[in-house]
Amino acid sequence: QVHLVESGGGSVQVGGSLTLSCVASENTFLMGWFRQAPGKEREGVAAIADDGSVSYADSVKGRFEISKDNAKTTLYLQMNNLKPEDTAMYYCAAQGSRLKAAYLLRRMESDGADYSGQGTQVTVSP
């Protein structure tokens, strides 16, 4: 069982920045972030694999950056130029499958990853 704890959410104005963190109890090959806003479907935001591959949702490309620390147990999501439509609960996810990051991005939206955290709220106001 992999435990994931997110932090770093908060309220910002349009154009602002936030950095989300996720501490994992152990490393997994695939890690990522997904989000869900009230009344909306779950959306895969970004994913990263230990082979170096990364994958982003079109809605965040060029604005968000996913990374892991050298110990590979802390995942980050740097969010810049935030928009009101980025408002959602953000969740950290982990998957042991040794596949490309794009696999996790799709899986977070469909079946869900093997492990996910409790979420951290991001609110972007006009």
XYZ file of C-alpha atoms in Angstrom:
126
model
C 0.000 0.000 0.000
C 1.410 3.372 -1.041
C 0.340 6.351 1.029
C 0.196 9.753 -0.629
C -0.197 13.079 1.156
C -0.763 16.260 -0.832
C -0.141 19.840 0.282
C 0.267 23.299 -1.186
C -3.237 24.109 -2.293
C -4.816 27.461 -1.610
C -6.569 30.472 -3.066
C -4.927 32.688 -5.650
C -5.979 35.281 -8.155
C -5.967 34.815 -11.896
C -2.422 34.757 -13.212
C -0.987 33.613 -9.908
C 1.128 30.577 -9.129
C 1.023 27.649 -6.728
C 3.227 24.634 -6.147
C 1.594 21.412 -5.023
C 3.578 18.708 -3.262
C 2.864 15.049 -2.702
C 4.878 12.936 -0.299
C 4.767 9.225 -1.011
C 5.552 6.442 1.449
C 7.601 4.793 -1.298
C 8.560 5.406 -4.893
C 6.437 4.099 -7.740
C 7.404 4.107 -11.397
C 4.478 6.312 -12.384
C 3.160 9.293 -10.456
C 0.793 12.034 -11.445
C -1.864 14.593 -10.621
C -5.513 14.619 -11.475
C -8.234 17.080 -10.537
C -11.952 17.164 -10.115
C -14.247 20.129 -9.828
C -17.813 19.883 -8.519
C -20.124 18.589 -11.214
C -17.281 17.834 -13.588
C -15.500 14.654 -14.596
C -12.098 13.734 -13.286
C -9.287 15.148 -15.429
C -5.747 13.873 -15.655
C -3.473 16.892 -15.325
C 0.101 15.643 -15.514
C 2.084 12.456 -15.117
C 5.725 11.495 -14.860
C 7.545 8.186 -15.200
C 10.905 7.067 -13.899
C 12.031 6.596 -17.503
C 11.884 10.374 -17.842
C 8.676 10.596 -19.839
C 6.125 13.239 -18.884
C 2.625 13.889 -20.118
C 0.274 16.842 -19.714
C -3.350 17.600 -20.383
C -3.727 20.057 -23.268
C -5.453 22.465 -20.897
C -2.308 22.916 -18.785
C 0.527 22.562 -21.304
C 2.939 25.454 -21.064
C 1.587 26.506 -17.666
C 2.117 23.506 -15.371
C 5.265 21.500 -14.750
C 5.492 18.134 -12.998
C 8.659 16.916 -11.313
C 9.973 14.500 -8.701
C 12.767 14.979 -6.205
C 15.973 12.942 -6.427
C 14.766 10.510 -3.787
C 11.698 9.989 -5.974
C 9.321 10.104 -3.034
C 8.102 13.669 -3.418
C 6.105 14.773 -6.415
C 5.576 18.389 -7.362
C 3.237 20.308 -9.609
C 4.309 23.855 -10.395
C 1.260 25.758 -11.597
C 1.716 29.135 -13.289
C -0.658 31.578 -14.954
C -3.585 30.031 -13.129
C -7.077 30.454 -14.547
C -10.521 30.188 -12.901
C -11.075 26.922 -14.775
C -8.137 25.433 -12.863
C -10.239 25.571 -9.697
C -10.636 22.009 -8.432
C -9.551 19.478 -5.868
C -6.145 18.194 -6.924
C -5.130 14.632 -6.167
C -1.818 12.855 -6.285
C -1.771 9.408 -7.895
C 0.693 6.547 -8.116
C 0.912 3.443 -10.243
C 3.573 0.755 -10.240
C 3.241 -0.168 -13.917
C 6.468 0.334 -15.858
C 4.889 2.228 -18.721
C 5.086 5.696 -20.244
C 3.659 8.680 -18.409
C 0.881 9.034 -20.969
C -0.551 5.727 -19.748
C -1.076 7.126 -16.242
C -2.564 10.333 -17.603
C -5.242 8.301 -19.379
C -5.728 5.864 -16.527
C -6.320 8.632 -13.985
C -9.339 9.661 -16.066
C -10.681 6.176 -16.676
C -10.123 3.386 -14.173
C -8.135 5.510 -11.743
C -4.624 4.858 -10.520
C -3.815 2.126 -8.019
C -3.166 4.715 -5.317
C -4.366 8.257 -4.716
C -4.279 10.804 -1.918
C -6.958 12.796 -0.147
C -6.532 15.884 -2.282
C -5.726 19.543 -1.849
C -8.048 22.353 -2.938
C -6.985 24.956 -5.475
C -9.212 27.985 -5.966
C -8.500 30.642 -8.582
C -10.534 33.829 -8.368
C -10.997 36.445 -11.098
